[in-house]
Amino acid sequence: MKPPVRLASTGTIIHGVSVGEVLGVSTLAGAKLIAGESGLGRIVQRLNVMEVPDVLAWVKPHELLLTTGYPLRNTPQSLSRLVADLDERGLAALAIKLGRYVDELPAEMVEQADRLGFPLILLPNDVGFDDILNQVLTDILNRQAGVLARAEEAHRALVHVVLAGGGLNEVTAEVAQLLDVAVAAVDGSGHLLATAGAPDQVAALRASIAREGPPVLPPGPAAGPAAGPARSGSPPAASGRGRPFASVPVLAGGHHHGRIVAYSPSSAIGDSDVGILERAATVAALVITRQDAVNAVESKYRADFLRDVLTGRAGTPERVTARARAFGWDLARPVTVLVAELDPEGDERSAQDRLVSCWTAAIRRHDPRGAVAGFSHEVVAVIDAGADASRVARDAAAAFADLPPATFSTGTSRPSTGADTLPEAYSQALKAARVGRQLHGPGAVAHFDQLGVYRLLSLVSDTGELHAFVRETLGPLASDDDAENADLRRTLQALLETNLNVAETARRLHFHYNTLRYRIGKLERILGNFTGDPHLRLNLTLALHVLRMRGI
């Protein structure tokens, strides 16, 4: 049996040395920089030799191009355009030997190289290209090996943090020690989750994030200054040199969980450091995913327990109080129950998760000892009876507003004096949320005591009896079989609300006075003499209220 064929790796170089470092090798001791000094920070990742006139088709970014000028010996005027063409293709520098085929470089070429920051290097005649290729490539490979070894060391250290059960504090501390910089973990909303490093540098990093937020570099080992602008207020870093700030996204499961941000006052964050930050971001994603799993289990336990409390299945008040204390809840004091129920058109899983997060944050701000848990289509909170429940609901709604078009309705119970009365309070809050939605539409906030007659009607458990009352009282107007029925009900509603004031009703409905008199006559033929019978008017008012509560 033949062994499987193994494809060779391309061995792509992703790190290199700067042009300034190339000039420091021994074989180039006699070389002279004649133009483009501002580009000494350009990175050399490979070398090439110019042997043909159409070399532009073969060059690659980050190359050091060596030439004797032989391909241009008959057209020296081409040298004037060569610098711009090479710079446009991202080359690092051009090194040339003079005297054999080209005696001198045009002044225009030197001026253009200085203007573009493109290094022009005059090579000594006694050095062979093979010596330059050998020594510079050796330096590049050594640099690559050093970077990979450092990255492997960082990888082992970060993996050890995860295996030892560490969190974001330990991850940022490890990165700060590895890179000797200030490091912060930031969530998707820009809130700091963990920081590490020298106190003064951490303070500067905190201020910068709070002020404008750091730029996020695209993923990849070669992410560097050329990938995006530097922070506002500072010039872009030269290619290959360090930068004061670097930021990489923390991604897991297709979700953006935040960023890992680093700061060095000496602008010492290089490309290889960004690679380590990316490894740290991967580890941070594992930590966050692990914590999310733990939180999901804990959230389920909290929700199950609170559901048992609100349905009266959690045991004695003493047992409820003791177990609630383990979750950080205080249910022994006077409390109020709030129910936030997703409105039907926004009933989605993602909206439910967001609803739980918004309410949890709101409860933590207003009552740290309050209980909050998410059920299948609602969130239930138990807060101090002295807290402003309407303000809590407004804060949660404001945080939830960035997720259109989902909305939720909120109901508030009467104060509950202890754990044994929480089931009744929960029922009140749930009815308030549902009746409030029916009366005021999606996004309503209603208190049980403010429902008036609707509170009494909601307490009637026999909905069949309610519907029978509506049919008996309104007769044919109880149904929508005829389009005119709804119009007549609106007229009746307006008459009852104005205490049979015909002029005011006509003004509200934009009817002529005689038209309204005709309608009143028609309504009395259907319903009876309601204008002269106050008991009939009361029954009609209640029947119309029940119709408004249809579906509850």
XYZ file of C-alpha atoms in Angstrom:
552
model
C 0.000 0.000 0.000
C 1.428 3.336 -1.040
C 1.709 6.041 1.582
C -0.661 8.999 1.101
C 0.675 11.894 -0.900
C 1.432 14.900 1.300
C 1.283 18.310 -0.291
C 4.123 20.681 0.424
C 3.439 23.879 2.363
C 3.955 27.190 0.595
C 5.815 28.511 3.650
C 4.373 32.022 3.353
C 6.429 34.642 5.162
C 4.221 36.869 7.275
C 6.941 38.749 9.202
C 10.109 40.469 8.048
C 12.765 43.036 8.818
C 12.735 46.759 8.158
C 14.811 48.391 5.419
C 16.819 50.098 8.166
C 17.675 46.700 9.657
C 18.631 45.364 6.217
C 21.206 48.150 5.876
C 22.753 46.973 9.124
C 23.777 43.496 7.887
C 27.484 42.949 7.352
C 27.302 42.393 3.582
C 25.771 45.850 3.157
C 28.284 47.658 5.370
C 29.413 49.698 2.367
C 25.889 50.415 1.062
C 24.655 54.001 0.986
C 21.113 55.338 1.306
C 20.742 58.009 -1.364
C 17.002 58.787 -1.063
C 13.785 57.891 0.785
C 15.053 58.043 4.376
C 11.491 58.419 5.715
C 10.720 54.926 4.392
C 13.336 53.028 6.417
C 10.518 51.463 8.413
C 9.149 49.635 5.355
C 9.131 45.879 5.862
C 11.199 43.491 3.718
C 9.717 39.990 3.531
C 11.369 38.741 0.335
C 14.045 39.651 -2.218
C 13.991 39.786 -6.002
C 16.469 40.539 -8.785
C 15.601 42.744 -11.757
C 16.701 40.826 -14.842
C 14.083 41.826 -17.429
C 12.624 45.166 -18.542
C 9.042 44.109 -17.689
C 9.908 43.306 -14.057
C 6.789 45.119 -12.807
C 4.701 42.124 -13.785
C 6.710 39.903 -11.393
C 7.333 41.997 -8.318
C 5.393 41.525 -5.069
C 4.673 43.726 -2.035
C 7.374 43.969 0.670
C 10.178 43.010 -1.731
C 13.697 44.391 -1.778
C 14.534 44.641 -5.483
C 18.210 44.247 -6.454
C 19.454 45.426 -9.858
C 22.498 46.492 -11.850
C 20.283 48.450 -14.211
C 21.085 46.072 -17.045
C 17.482 45.847 -18.342
C 17.406 49.666 -18.554
C 20.865 50.240 -19.999
C 19.458 51.377 -23.337
C 16.554 53.379 -21.869
C 17.902 55.164 -18.760
C 14.960 57.562 -18.948
C 12.782 54.667 -17.668
C 14.433 55.044 -14.249
C 12.447 58.232 -13.651
C 9.159 56.316 -13.727
C 10.469 53.198 -11.986
C 10.245 54.540 -8.407
C 6.568 55.521 -8.714
C 5.692 52.166 -10.314
C 7.492 50.163 -7.621
C 6.012 52.240 -4.800
C 2.538 51.763 -6.231
C 3.030 47.987 -6.082
C 4.065 48.082 -2.417
C 7.767 47.287 -2.756
C 9.977 47.963 0.233
C 13.069 49.434 -1.504
C 15.274 49.426 -4.597
C 19.007 48.605 -4.317
C 21.141 49.305 -7.394
C 24.761 48.958 -8.499
C 26.049 51.858 -10.608
C 28.929 52.025 -13.025
C 28.352 48.902 -15.050
C 25.239 49.634 -17.093
C 23.902 52.833 -15.501
C 26.384 55.535 -14.517
C 24.148 57.690 -12.345
C 20.530 58.022 -11.207
C 18.445 60.856 -12.628
C 17.847 63.725 -10.191
C 14.111 63.418 -10.832
C 14.230 59.799 -9.654
C 15.989 60.741 -6.378
C 13.561 63.605 -5.731
C 10.579 61.360 -6.355
C 11.960 58.684 -3.996
C 12.362 61.286 -1.238
C 8.859 62.563 -1.855
C 7.332 59.063 -1.659
C 9.520 57.840 1.191
C 10.770 55.026 -1.062
C 14.341 54.012 -0.087
C 16.960 54.021 -2.865
C 20.115 52.143 -1.868
C 23.489 52.347 -3.653
C 25.153 48.915 -3.436
C 28.958 48.455 -3.231
C 30.390 46.881 -6.372
C 32.365 44.216 -4.498
C 29.295 42.520 -2.978
C 27.500 39.786 -4.892
C 23.737 39.523 -5.040
C 23.952 35.939 -3.731
C 25.636 37.162 -0.531
C 22.923 39.771 -0.005
C 20.160 37.265 -0.723
C 21.642 34.706 1.649
C 22.201 37.014 4.600
C 18.988 39.034 4.362
C 16.813 35.945 3.845
C 18.519 34.321 6.834
C 17.663 37.350 8.961
C 14.062 37.280 7.742
C 13.695 33.575 8.539
C 15.290 34.052 11.944
C 12.869 36.881 12.638
C 9.994 34.687 11.495
C 11.155 31.850 13.735
C 11.517 34.211 16.684
C 8.022 35.603 16.181
C 6.552 32.108 15.898
C 8.388 30.959 19.024
C 7.096 33.995 20.945
C 3.587 33.390 19.668
C 3.803 29.721 20.701
C 4.951 30.736 24.171
C 2.039 33.156 24.433
C -0.339 30.459 23.190
C 0.813 28.002 25.863
C 0.490 30.641 28.586
C -3.014 31.636 27.495
C -4.192 28.046 27.165
C -2.907 27.403 30.670
C -5.084 30.289 31.885
C -8.178 28.612 30.415
C -7.284 25.142 31.707
C -6.713 26.569 35.181
C -10.228 28.025 35.156
C -9.118 31.639 34.752
C -11.369 34.389 33.477
C -10.944 37.670 31.638
C -8.948 39.160 34.533
C -6.344 36.421 34.185
C -6.314 36.667 30.364
C -5.673 40.414 30.377
C -3.042 40.052 33.119
C -1.181 37.423 31.070
C -1.243 39.541 27.900
C -0.103 42.636 29.792
C 2.865 40.689 31.136
C 3.731 39.132 27.768
C 3.637 42.421 25.840
C 4.495 44.857 28.655
C 1.474 47.016 27.783
C -1.840 48.015 29.324
C -4.667 45.680 28.276
C -8.446 45.866 28.574
C -11.314 43.529 27.716
C -14.341 45.491 26.506
C -17.834 44.115 25.857
C -19.947 44.858 22.800
C -21.470 47.920 24.469
C -18.091 49.470 25.286
C -18.122 48.580 29.002
C -14.833 47.497 30.560
C -14.855 43.880 31.737
C -11.235 43.564 32.878
C -7.984 45.562 32.800
C -4.306 44.878 33.537
C -0.999 46.704 33.333
C 0.716 49.690 34.908
C -1.867 51.883 36.718
C -1.028 55.051 34.787
C -1.219 53.228 31.444
C -4.496 51.546 32.422
C -5.905 54.959 33.363
C -4.908 56.348 29.953
C -6.460 53.328 28.225
C -9.699 53.690 30.201
C -9.918 57.378 29.318
C -9.305 56.677 25.648
C -11.974 53.958 25.452
C -14.480 56.145 27.294
C -13.693 59.104 25.037
C -13.898 57.601 21.572
C -13.193 53.869 21.598
C -10.143 52.313 19.930
C -10.073 51.275 16.284
C -10.667 47.583 15.649
C -7.996 46.034 13.460
C -9.111 43.384 10.986
C -8.189 39.821 11.984
C -5.028 38.287 10.561
C -1.367 38.115 11.547
C -0.421 40.969 9.270
C -2.930 43.411 10.719
C -1.051 46.614 11.158
C -1.210 50.350 10.735
C -1.761 50.089 7.017
C -4.989 48.184 7.690
C -6.748 51.211 9.118
C -6.196 54.708 10.430
C -4.481 55.409 13.693
C -6.413 56.913 16.573
C -7.731 60.375 15.959
C -5.330 63.004 17.135
C -2.198 61.035 16.214
C -0.627 60.464 12.801
C -0.678 57.023 11.215
C 2.219 54.829 12.254
C 4.882 54.150 9.660
C 4.625 50.743 8.072
C 6.437 48.149 10.141
C 6.762 50.359 13.205
C 4.803 50.143 16.428
C 1.640 51.981 17.365
C 0.251 53.211 20.684
C -3.136 51.455 20.394
C -4.277 48.145 18.959
C -7.659 46.446 19.194
C -8.927 43.091 17.953
C -12.507 41.735 18.032
C -13.618 38.871 20.286
C -15.749 36.586 18.127
C -17.469 33.330 19.123
C -20.298 31.435 17.477
C -20.738 34.159 14.879
C -21.394 36.760 17.596
C -19.307 39.828 18.422
C -18.627 39.733 22.165
C -16.388 42.792 22.396
C -12.671 43.586 21.986
C -9.236 43.083 23.459
C -7.493 46.464 23.534
C -3.819 47.259 24.213
C -2.028 50.534 24.847
C 1.683 51.384 24.931
C 2.765 55.000 25.560
C 5.989 54.334 23.657
C 4.138 53.185 20.486
C 5.737 49.778 20.888
C 2.851 47.571 19.716
C 4.066 45.827 16.574
C 2.503 43.394 14.137
C 3.678 40.356 16.102
C 2.058 41.840 19.221
C -1.205 42.141 17.319
C -0.901 38.424 16.530
C -0.663 37.683 20.258
C -3.667 39.936 20.886
C -5.608 37.877 18.370
C -4.686 34.695 20.228
C -5.796 36.371 23.433
C -9.091 37.309 21.758
C -9.633 33.652 20.842
C -8.993 32.613 24.440
C -11.281 35.409 25.664
C -14.000 34.058 23.374
C -13.599 30.623 25.010
C -13.824 32.196 28.461
C -16.942 34.179 27.515
C -18.582 31.133 25.921
C -17.855 29.089 29.022
C -19.262 31.796 31.278
C -22.356 32.100 29.076
C -22.958 28.362 29.511
C -22.600 28.670 33.284
C -24.887 31.698 33.318
C -27.486 29.831 31.259
C -27.595 26.990 33.807
C -27.753 29.408 36.739
C -30.451 31.415 34.961
C -32.522 28.257 34.534
C -32.233 27.443 38.253
C -33.239 30.998 39.161
C -36.182 30.956 36.766
C -37.392 27.551 37.988
C -37.209 28.649 41.608
C -38.963 31.976 40.997
C -41.674 30.218 38.994
C -42.247 27.855 41.933
C -42.445 30.847 44.296
C -44.970 32.666 42.097
C -47.151 29.573 41.709
C -47.019 28.689 45.408
C -45.012 25.475 44.996
C -41.741 26.580 46.631
C -42.566 25.566 50.206
C -42.904 27.539 53.404
C -42.121 31.259 53.557
C -39.055 30.486 55.650
C -37.726 28.044 53.041
C -38.457 30.509 50.228
C -36.638 33.303 52.064
C -33.590 31.115 52.727
C -33.285 29.866 49.142
C -33.860 33.341 47.731
C -31.019 34.647 49.887
C -28.673 32.174 48.152
C -29.483 33.936 44.853
C -28.937 37.361 46.426
C -32.688 38.076 46.570
C -34.637 39.506 49.507
C -38.238 38.235 49.364
C -39.010 38.696 53.063
C -39.604 42.468 52.756
C -42.658 44.190 51.214
C -42.250 43.852 47.448
C -43.972 44.558 44.153
C -44.189 42.110 41.248
C -43.665 43.329 37.691
C -44.386 41.292 34.569
C -42.918 42.327 31.215
C -44.577 40.331 28.436
C -43.454 40.440 24.809
C -46.134 41.788 22.529
C -47.234 39.178 19.956
C -45.639 40.798 16.895
C -42.237 40.810 18.638
C -42.344 37.297 20.051
C -38.957 35.968 18.971
C -36.259 34.067 20.815
C -33.654 36.756 20.268
C -36.080 39.403 21.508
C -36.796 37.331 24.631
C -33.076 37.006 25.426
C -32.613 40.744 24.976
C -35.665 41.420 27.151
C -34.180 39.369 29.993
C -30.848 41.221 29.723
C -32.481 44.665 29.740
C -34.663 43.908 32.740
C -31.803 42.291 34.652
C -29.671 45.405 34.150
C -32.540 47.700 35.161
C -33.281 45.728 38.349
C -29.609 45.688 39.312
C -29.478 49.483 39.039
C -32.625 50.159 41.054
C -32.736 47.258 43.518
C -29.657 44.989 43.750
C -31.560 42.641 46.091
C -34.490 42.331 43.696
C -35.320 39.063 41.936
C -35.556 38.819 38.158
C -35.899 35.825 35.822
C -36.998 35.097 32.284
C -39.849 32.700 31.534
C -40.899 31.498 28.076
C -42.538 34.739 26.853
C -42.142 37.101 29.773
C -39.784 38.477 32.378
C -40.837 38.609 36.019
C -39.219 40.947 38.547
C -39.801 41.203 42.297
C -38.555 44.531 43.659
C -38.741 46.570 46.824
C -42.257 47.994 47.298
C -40.681 51.414 47.851
C -38.954 51.426 44.450
C -40.434 53.391 41.538
C -41.777 50.547 39.393
C -42.709 52.806 36.478
C -39.158 54.186 36.350
C -37.715 50.660 36.306
C -40.022 49.805 33.391
C -38.981 52.971 31.519
C -35.281 52.176 31.963
C -35.768 48.634 30.669
C -37.821 49.924 27.727
C -35.139 52.505 26.853
C -32.467 49.779 26.744
C -34.775 47.519 24.726
C -35.589 50.245 22.193
C -32.532 49.426 20.043
C -34.178 46.156 18.960
C -37.084 47.200 16.739
C -39.778 46.275 16.019
C -40.172 44.132 19.170
C -42.007 45.732 22.105
C -43.266 44.565 25.488
C -46.106 45.469 27.835
C -45.568 45.785 31.573
C -47.935 45.081 34.448
C -47.437 46.017 38.119
C -49.058 44.373 41.113
C -50.169 45.718 44.452
C -47.525 45.594 47.199
C -47.011 42.094 48.602
C -46.227 41.696 52.281
C -44.364 38.393 52.047
C -43.525 35.253 50.098
C -46.918 33.651 50.785
C -48.762 36.466 48.955
C -46.452 36.536 45.917
C -48.640 34.183 43.813
C -51.568 36.613 44.096
C -49.294 39.557 43.268
C -47.952 37.708 40.210
C -51.494 37.093 38.981
C -52.285 40.797 39.412
C -49.193 41.900 37.459
C -49.886 39.433 34.648
C -53.489 40.629 34.314
C -52.345 44.253 34.377
C -49.890 43.592 31.529
C -52.485 41.846 29.363
C -55.368 44.214 30.074
C -53.053 47.200 29.576
C -52.042 45.894 26.160
C -55.683 45.405 25.142
C -56.631 48.898 26.268
C -53.588 50.920 25.226
C -51.842 48.799 22.608
C -48.304 47.334 22.511
C -45.757 48.803 24.899
C -48.338 49.674 27.568
C -47.395 50.066 31.253
C -50.332 49.387 33.607
C -50.818 49.049 37.371
C -53.394 46.597 38.660
C -55.087 49.255 40.824
C -55.452 51.598 37.846
C -57.479 49.195 35.702
C -60.797 50.350 37.209
C -63.745 48.325 36.001
C -61.451 46.287 33.791
C -59.834 44.921 36.948
C -63.202 43.624 38.105
C -63.998 42.156 34.718
C -60.583 40.468 34.542
C -61.359 38.685 37.803
C -64.320 36.893 36.207
C -62.956 33.457 35.411
C -65.984 32.352 33.368
C -65.339 34.126 30.067
C -68.268 32.269 28.510
C -70.609 34.016 30.903
C -69.057 37.370 29.974
C -69.576 36.750 26.266
C -73.163 35.648 26.888
C -73.769 38.912 28.771
C -72.417 40.866 25.791
C -74.676 39.034 23.325
C -77.758 39.497 25.517
C -77.069 43.189 26.125
C -75.899 44.355 22.669
C -77.913 41.937 20.574
C -76.906 42.083 16.912
C -74.337 44.816 17.683
C -72.201 42.220 19.536
C -70.957 40.749 16.257
C -69.150 42.206 13.264
C -71.209 40.331 10.686
C -72.483 43.685 9.411
C -69.932 46.468 8.800
C -72.453 48.976 10.221
C -72.365 47.294 13.662
C -68.904 48.592 14.555
C -69.919 52.101 13.462
C -73.052 51.990 15.627
C -71.014 50.751 18.599
C -68.683 53.752 18.238
C -71.686 56.059 18.261
C -73.091 54.332 21.352
C -69.696 54.524 23.102
C -69.445 58.259 22.451
C -72.985 58.879 23.704
C -72.331 57.004 26.941
C -68.992 58.769 27.479
C -70.624 62.216 27.085
C -73.585 61.300 29.336
C -75.969 61.495 26.349
C -74.866 65.018 25.383
C -76.009 65.029 21.748
C -74.193 68.224 20.765
C -70.860 67.066 22.226
C -71.235 63.601 20.673
C -71.933 65.102 17.261
C -68.832 67.270 17.594
C -66.667 64.288 18.555
C -67.919 62.103 15.716
C -68.097 64.974 13.172
C -71.799 64.218 12.545
C -74.590 66.612 11.748
C -76.998 67.001 14.654
C -79.904 65.459 12.689
C -77.728 62.527 11.583
C -76.929 61.767 15.219
C -80.608 62.004 16.210
C -81.414 59.464 13.484
C -78.705 57.113 14.815
C -79.970 57.413 18.374
C -83.385 56.342 17.180
C -81.948 53.343 15.370
C -79.906 52.305 18.444
C -83.013 52.475 20.664
C -84.943 50.283 18.263
C -82.157 47.673 18.569
C -81.196 48.020 22.267
C -84.224 49.564 23.989
C -84.846 52.939 25.591
C -81.309 53.450 26.939
C -81.688 57.248 26.941
C -84.307 56.958 29.689
C -83.074 53.840 31.548
C -79.857 54.316 33.640
C -79.629 50.578 34.429
C -79.635 49.735 30.722
C -76.948 52.368 30.135
C -74.808 50.696 32.843
C -75.248 47.282 31.215
C -74.382 48.693 27.796
C -71.239 50.354 29.204
C -70.090 47.082 30.793
C -70.797 45.131 27.599
C -68.685 47.560 25.558
C -65.863 47.236 28.137
C -65.963 43.442 27.810
C -65.707 43.764 24.032
C -62.592 45.926 24.411
C -61.086 43.161 26.556
C -61.721 40.497 23.924
C -58.909 37.947 23.918
C -58.008 38.337 27.611
